Short mmCIF file of C-alpha atoms and ligand atoms in Angstrom, two decimals:
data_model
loop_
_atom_site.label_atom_id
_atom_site.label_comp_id
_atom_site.label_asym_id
_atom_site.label_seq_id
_atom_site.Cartn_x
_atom_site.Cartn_y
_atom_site.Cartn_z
CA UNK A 1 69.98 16.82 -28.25
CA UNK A 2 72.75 15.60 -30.68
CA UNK A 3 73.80 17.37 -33.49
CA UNK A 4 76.15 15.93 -36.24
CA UNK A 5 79.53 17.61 -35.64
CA UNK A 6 82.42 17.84 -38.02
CA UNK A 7 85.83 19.47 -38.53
CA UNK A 8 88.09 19.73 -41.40
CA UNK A 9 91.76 19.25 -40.56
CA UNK A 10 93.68 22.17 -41.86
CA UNK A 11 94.71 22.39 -45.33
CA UNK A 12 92.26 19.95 -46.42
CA UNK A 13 89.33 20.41 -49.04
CA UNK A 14 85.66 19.52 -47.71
CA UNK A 15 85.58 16.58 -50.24
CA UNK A 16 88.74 14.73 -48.53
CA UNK A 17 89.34 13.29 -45.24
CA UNK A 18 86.70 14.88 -43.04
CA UNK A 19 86.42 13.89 -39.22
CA UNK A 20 82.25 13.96 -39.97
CA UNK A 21 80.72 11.95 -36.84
CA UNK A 22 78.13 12.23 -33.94
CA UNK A 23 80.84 13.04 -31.70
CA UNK A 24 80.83 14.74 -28.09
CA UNK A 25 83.35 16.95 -27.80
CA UNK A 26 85.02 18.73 -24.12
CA UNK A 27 87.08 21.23 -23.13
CA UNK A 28 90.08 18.49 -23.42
CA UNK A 29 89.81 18.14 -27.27
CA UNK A 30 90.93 22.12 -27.47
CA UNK A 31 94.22 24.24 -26.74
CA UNK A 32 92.62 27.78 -25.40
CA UNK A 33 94.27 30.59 -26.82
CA UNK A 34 93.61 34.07 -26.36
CA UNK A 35 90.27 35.72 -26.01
CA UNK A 36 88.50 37.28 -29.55
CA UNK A 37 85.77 39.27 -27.47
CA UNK A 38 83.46 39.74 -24.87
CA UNK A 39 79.49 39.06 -25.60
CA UNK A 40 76.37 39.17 -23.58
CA UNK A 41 77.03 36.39 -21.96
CA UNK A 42 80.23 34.80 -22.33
CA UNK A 43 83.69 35.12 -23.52
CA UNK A 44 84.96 34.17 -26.86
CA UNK A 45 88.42 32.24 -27.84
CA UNK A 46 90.92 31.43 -30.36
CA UNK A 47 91.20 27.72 -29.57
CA UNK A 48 92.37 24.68 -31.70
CA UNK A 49 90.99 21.26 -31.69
CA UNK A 50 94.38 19.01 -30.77
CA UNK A 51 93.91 15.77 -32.97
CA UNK A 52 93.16 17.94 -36.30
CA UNK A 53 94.96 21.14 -35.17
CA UNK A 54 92.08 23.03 -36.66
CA UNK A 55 91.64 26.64 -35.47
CA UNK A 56 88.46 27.35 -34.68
CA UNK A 57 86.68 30.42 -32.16
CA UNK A 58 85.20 28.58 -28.80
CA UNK A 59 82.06 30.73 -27.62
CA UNK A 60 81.77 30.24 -23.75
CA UNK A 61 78.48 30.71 -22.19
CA UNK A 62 77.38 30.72 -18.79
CA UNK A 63 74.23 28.54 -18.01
CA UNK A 64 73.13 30.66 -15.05
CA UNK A 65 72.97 33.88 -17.38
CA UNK A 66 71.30 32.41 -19.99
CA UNK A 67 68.75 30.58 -17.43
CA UNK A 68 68.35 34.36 -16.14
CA UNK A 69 67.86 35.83 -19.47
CA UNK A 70 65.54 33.64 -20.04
CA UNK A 71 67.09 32.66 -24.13
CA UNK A 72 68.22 29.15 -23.27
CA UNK A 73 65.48 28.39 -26.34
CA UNK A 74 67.01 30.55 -28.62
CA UNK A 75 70.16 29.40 -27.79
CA UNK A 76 69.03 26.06 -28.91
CA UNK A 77 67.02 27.07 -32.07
CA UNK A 78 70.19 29.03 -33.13
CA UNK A 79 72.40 25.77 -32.50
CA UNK A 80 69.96 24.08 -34.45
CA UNK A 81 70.07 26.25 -37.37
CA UNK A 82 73.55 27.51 -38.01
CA UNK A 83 75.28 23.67 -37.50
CA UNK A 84 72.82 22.44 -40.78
CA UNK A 85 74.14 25.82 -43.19
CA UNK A 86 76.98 25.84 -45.17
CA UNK A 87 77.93 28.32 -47.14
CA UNK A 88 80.83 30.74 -48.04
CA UNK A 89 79.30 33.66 -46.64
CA UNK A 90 77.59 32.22 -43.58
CA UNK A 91 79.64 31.37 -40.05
CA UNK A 92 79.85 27.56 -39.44
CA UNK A 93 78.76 26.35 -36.34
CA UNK A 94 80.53 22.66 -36.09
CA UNK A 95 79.20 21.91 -32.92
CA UNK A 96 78.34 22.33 -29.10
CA UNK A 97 79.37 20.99 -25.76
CA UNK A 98 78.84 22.13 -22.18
CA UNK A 99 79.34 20.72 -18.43
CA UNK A 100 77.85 21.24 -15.42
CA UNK A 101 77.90 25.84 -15.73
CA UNK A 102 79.17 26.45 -19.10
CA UNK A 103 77.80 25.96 -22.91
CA UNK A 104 80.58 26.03 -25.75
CA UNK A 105 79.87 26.15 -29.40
CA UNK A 106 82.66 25.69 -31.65
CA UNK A 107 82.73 27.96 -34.18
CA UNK A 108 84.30 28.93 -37.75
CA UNK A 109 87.16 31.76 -36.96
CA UNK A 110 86.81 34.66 -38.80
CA UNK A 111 90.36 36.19 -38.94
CA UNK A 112 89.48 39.71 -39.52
CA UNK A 113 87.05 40.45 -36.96
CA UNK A 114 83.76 42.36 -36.49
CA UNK A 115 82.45 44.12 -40.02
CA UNK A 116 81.11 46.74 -37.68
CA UNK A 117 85.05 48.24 -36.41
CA UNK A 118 85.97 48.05 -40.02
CA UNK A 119 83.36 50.82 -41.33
CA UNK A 120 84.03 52.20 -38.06
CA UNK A 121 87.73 53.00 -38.82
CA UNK A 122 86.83 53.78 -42.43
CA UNK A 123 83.63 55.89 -41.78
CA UNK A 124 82.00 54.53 -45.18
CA UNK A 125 83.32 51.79 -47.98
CA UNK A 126 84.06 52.45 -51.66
CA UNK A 127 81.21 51.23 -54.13
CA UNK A 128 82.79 48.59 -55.09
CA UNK A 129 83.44 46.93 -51.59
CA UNK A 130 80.15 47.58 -50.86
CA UNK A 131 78.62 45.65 -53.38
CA UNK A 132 80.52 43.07 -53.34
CA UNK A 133 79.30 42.40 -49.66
CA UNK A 134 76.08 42.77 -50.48
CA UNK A 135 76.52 40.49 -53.20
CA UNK A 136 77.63 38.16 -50.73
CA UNK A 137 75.28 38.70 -48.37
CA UNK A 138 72.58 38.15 -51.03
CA UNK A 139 73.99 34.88 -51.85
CA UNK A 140 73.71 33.83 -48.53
CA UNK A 141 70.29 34.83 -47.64
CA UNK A 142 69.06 33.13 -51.31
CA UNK A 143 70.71 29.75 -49.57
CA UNK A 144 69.34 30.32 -46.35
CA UNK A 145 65.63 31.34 -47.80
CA UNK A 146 66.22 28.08 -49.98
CA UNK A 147 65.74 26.34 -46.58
CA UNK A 148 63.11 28.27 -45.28
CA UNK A 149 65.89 30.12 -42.91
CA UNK A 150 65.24 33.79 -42.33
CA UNK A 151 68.14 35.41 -40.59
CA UNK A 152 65.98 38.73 -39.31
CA UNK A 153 68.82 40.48 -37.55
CA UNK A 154 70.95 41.41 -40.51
CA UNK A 155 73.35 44.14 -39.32
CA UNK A 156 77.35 44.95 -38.81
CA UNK A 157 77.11 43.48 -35.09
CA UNK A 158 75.99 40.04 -36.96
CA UNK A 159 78.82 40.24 -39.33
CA UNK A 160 82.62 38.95 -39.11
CA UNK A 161 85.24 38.82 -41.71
CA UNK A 162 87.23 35.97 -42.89
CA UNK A 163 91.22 35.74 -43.22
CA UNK A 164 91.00 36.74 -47.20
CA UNK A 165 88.16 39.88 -46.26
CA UNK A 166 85.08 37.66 -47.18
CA UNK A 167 81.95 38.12 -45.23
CA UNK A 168 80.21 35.85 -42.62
CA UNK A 169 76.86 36.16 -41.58
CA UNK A 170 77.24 34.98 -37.98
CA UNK A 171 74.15 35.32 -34.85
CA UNK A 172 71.72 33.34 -35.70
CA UNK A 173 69.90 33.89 -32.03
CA UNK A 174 66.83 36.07 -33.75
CA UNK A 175 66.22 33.64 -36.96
CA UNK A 176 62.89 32.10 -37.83
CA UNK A 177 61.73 33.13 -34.58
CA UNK A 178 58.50 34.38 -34.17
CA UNK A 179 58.71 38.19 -33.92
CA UNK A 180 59.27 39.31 -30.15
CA UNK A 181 57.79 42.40 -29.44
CA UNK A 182 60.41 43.06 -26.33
CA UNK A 183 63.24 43.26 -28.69
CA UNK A 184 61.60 46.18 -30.35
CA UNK A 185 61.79 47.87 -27.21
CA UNK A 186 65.23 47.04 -25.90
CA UNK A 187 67.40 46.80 -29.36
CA UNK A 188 67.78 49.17 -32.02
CA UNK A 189 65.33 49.64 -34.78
CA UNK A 190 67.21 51.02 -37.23
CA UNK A 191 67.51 47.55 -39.35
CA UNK A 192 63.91 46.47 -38.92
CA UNK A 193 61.55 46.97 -41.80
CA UNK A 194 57.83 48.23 -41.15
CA UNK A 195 56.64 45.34 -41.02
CA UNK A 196 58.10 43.95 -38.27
CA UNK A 197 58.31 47.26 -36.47
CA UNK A 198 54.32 47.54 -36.95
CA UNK A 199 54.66 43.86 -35.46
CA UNK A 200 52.40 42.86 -38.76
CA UNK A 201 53.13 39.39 -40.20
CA UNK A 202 56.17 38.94 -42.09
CA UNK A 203 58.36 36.68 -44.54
CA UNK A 204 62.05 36.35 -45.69
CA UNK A 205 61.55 39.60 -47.53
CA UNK A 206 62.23 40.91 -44.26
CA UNK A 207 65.87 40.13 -45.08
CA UNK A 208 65.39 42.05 -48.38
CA UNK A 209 64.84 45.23 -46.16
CA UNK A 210 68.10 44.55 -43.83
CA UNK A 211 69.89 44.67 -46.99
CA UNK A 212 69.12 47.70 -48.38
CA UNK A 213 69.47 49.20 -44.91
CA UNK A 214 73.25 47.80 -44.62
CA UNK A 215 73.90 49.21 -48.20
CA UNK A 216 72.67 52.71 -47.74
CA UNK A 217 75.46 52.33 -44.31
CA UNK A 218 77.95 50.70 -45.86
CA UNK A 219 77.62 54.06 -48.97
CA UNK A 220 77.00 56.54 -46.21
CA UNK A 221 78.20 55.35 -42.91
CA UNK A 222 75.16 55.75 -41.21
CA UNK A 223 71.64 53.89 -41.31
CA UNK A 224 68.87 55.83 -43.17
CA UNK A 225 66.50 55.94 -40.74
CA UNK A 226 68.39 56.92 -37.86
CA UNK A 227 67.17 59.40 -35.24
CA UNK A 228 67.70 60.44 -32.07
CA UNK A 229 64.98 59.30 -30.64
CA UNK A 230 63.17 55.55 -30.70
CA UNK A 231 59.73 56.91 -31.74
CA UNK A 232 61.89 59.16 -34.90
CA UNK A 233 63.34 55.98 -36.06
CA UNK A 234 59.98 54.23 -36.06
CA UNK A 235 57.93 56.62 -37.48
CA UNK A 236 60.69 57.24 -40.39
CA UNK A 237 60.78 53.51 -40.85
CA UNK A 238 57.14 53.76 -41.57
CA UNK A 239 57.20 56.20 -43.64
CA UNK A 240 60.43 54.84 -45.12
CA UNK A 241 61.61 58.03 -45.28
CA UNK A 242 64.54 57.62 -47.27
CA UNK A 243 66.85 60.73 -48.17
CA UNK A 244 70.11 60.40 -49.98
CA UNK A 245 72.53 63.37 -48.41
CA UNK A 246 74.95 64.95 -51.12
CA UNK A 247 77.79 63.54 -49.05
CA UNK A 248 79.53 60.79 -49.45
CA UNK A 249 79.22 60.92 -53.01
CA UNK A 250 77.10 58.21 -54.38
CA UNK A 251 75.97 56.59 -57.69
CA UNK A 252 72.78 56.97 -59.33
CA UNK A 253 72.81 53.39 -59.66
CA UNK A 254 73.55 52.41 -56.14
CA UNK A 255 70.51 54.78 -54.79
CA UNK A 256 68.50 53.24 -57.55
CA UNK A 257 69.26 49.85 -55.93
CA UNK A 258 68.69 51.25 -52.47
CA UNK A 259 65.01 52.64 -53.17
CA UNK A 260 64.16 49.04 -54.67
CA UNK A 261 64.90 47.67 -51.45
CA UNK A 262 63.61 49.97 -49.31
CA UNK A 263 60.10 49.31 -50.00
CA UNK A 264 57.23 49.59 -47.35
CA UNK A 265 55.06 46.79 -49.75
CA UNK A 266 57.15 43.41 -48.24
CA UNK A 267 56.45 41.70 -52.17
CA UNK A 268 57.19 44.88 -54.38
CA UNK A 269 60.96 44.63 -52.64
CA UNK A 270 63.39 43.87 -55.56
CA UNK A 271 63.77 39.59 -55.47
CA UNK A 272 67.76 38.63 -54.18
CA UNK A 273 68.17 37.16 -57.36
CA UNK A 274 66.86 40.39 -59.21
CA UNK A 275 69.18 42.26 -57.02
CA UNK A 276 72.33 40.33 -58.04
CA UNK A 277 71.13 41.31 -61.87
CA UNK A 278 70.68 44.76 -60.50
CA UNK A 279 73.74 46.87 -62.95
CA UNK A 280 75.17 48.41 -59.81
CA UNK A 281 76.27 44.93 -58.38
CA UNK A 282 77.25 43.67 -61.64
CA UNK A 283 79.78 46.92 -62.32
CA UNK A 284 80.84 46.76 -59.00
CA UNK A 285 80.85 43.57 -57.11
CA UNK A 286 83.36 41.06 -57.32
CA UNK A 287 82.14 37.74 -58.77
CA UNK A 288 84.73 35.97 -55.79
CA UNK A 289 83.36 37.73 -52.86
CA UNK A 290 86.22 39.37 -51.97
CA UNK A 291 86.97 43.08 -52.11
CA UNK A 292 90.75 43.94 -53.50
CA UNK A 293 92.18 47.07 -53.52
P1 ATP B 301 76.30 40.19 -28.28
O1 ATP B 301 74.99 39.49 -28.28
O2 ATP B 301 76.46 41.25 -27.27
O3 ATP B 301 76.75 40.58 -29.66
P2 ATP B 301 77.37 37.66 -28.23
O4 ATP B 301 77.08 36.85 -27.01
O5 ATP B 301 76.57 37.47 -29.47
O6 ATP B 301 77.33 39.14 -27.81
P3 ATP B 301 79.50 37.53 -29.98
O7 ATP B 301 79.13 38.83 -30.59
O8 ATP B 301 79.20 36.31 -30.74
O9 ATP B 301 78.87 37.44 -28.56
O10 ATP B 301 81.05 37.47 -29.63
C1 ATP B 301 81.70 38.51 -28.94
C2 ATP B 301 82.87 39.01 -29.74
O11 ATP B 301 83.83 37.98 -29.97
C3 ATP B 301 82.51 39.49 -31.11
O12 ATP B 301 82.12 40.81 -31.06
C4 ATP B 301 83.78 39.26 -31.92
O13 ATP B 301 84.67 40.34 -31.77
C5 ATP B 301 84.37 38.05 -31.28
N1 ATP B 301 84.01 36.84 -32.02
C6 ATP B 301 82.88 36.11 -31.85
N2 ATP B 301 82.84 35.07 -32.68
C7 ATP B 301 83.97 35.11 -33.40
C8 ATP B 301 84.53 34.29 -34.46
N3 ATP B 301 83.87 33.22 -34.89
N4 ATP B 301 85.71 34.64 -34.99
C9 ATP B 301 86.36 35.73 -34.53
N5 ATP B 301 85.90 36.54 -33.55
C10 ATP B 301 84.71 36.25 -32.99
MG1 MG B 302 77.13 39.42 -31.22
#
């Protein structure tokens, strides 16, 4: 498999001088710098690609743990996907290499880390950061839907921040997959919509859902439907039963947004397009994408 591979040289626009070629890269085009984090299986690094001096974050993978785990097809699909998206809000994915025990993929760097430690150290975010991520996020999913791309694992995990605070929608592993039933049992539930937790069909309204589920946490620090146990969170999820607690503090107009979203009926969930009309985001969301305080 080959898969067109590009990277801008720093401090250049897309439209100029663009290294764009089939092009196979190795460990010998990068400088290794220090490691960003540890995932499932494999390290990631700050590296930069010598010839351009771009700076870019090198996932390592190890073949033998993905062989184990059984997800070198996902692996694959998500290659396949995230290298053909571009867009603000979603991670690039410039391209892969491996040799004989390790897979790389060179990715965008996103300066600022994991979404999910930043409403960690803040507990909740102000209205107006909130919708302006989920602005963001909705602009994203609209381009991804536009290519009949739906993400499916919408969450903080999934989400880094750039250099200026912009989101990226990064982990691409669960997209238009078919639904695996094991990954109800092993991950969390809290983002899925009934739907998919019922293991009915589903569509890119699915996405719809994940949003109003990361909007009621990113207002209230929690997800709605949380509960101690699996089988709570399921049957609440089913039931969508959604309550608003009197703390944090929250507008009418963002809980007006949340219950549109929230919907058990996949096609009576409020369209992304609808939702960037939706008064709430247009008070609150800044048109660049980026929160300032
Ligand atoms: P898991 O499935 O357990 O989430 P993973 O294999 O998907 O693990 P990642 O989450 O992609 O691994 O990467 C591990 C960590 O490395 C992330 O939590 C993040 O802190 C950091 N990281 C990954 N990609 C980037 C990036 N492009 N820019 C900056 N940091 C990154
Ligand atoms: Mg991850």
């Amino acid at each position: 498999m080959t898969v067109a591979t590009d990277i801008e040289p720093e401090g250049k626009g897309s439209s100029e001088v663009k290294m764009k070629e089939e092009r196979r890269w190795t460990l010998s085009d990068f400088d290794i710098g220090k490691p960003l984090g540890r995932g499932k299986f494999g390290n990631v690094y700050l590296a930069r690609e010598k010839k351009s001096k771009h700076i870019v974050a090198l996932k390592v993978l190890f073949k033998s743990q993905l062989k184990q785990s059984q997800v070198e097809h996902q692996l694959r699909r998500e290659v396949e996907i995230q290298s053909h998206l571009r867009h603000a809000n979603i991670l690039r994915l410039y391209g892969y290499f491996y040799d004989q025990t390790r897979v790389y993929l060179i990715l965008e760097y996103a300066a600022k880390g994991e979404l999910y430690k930043e409403l960690q150290r803040c507990k909740y975010f102000p209205e107006k950061r909130a919708a302006t991520f989920i602005a963001s996020l909705a602009q994203a999913l609209i381009y991804c839907h536009g290519k009949h791309v739906i993400h499916r694992d919408i969450k903080p995990e999934n989400l880094l921040v750039g250099a200026q605070g912009e989101l990226k929608i990064a982990d691409f592993g669960w997209s238009v997959h078919t639904f695996d039933r094991r990954r109800t049992m092993c991950g969390t539930l809290d983002y899925l919509p009934p739907e998919m937790v019922e293991s009915k069909e589903h569509d890119a309204s699915v996405d719809i859902w994940s949003l109003g589920v990361l909007c009621y946490e990113f207002l209230y620090g929690v997800p709605p439907f949380e509960a101690k146990e699996h089988s709570d969170t399921y049957r609440r999820i089913v039931r969508v039963d959604l309550k608003f607690p009197s703390k944090p503090v929250v507008s009418a107009a963002a809980k007006d947004l949340i219950s549109q979203l929230l919907v058990k009926d996949s096609s009576q969930r409020l369209p992304l397009h609808k939702l960037l009309e939706h008064p709430w985001i247009v008070q609150n969301a800044d048109p660049s994408g980026i929160y300032r305080t």
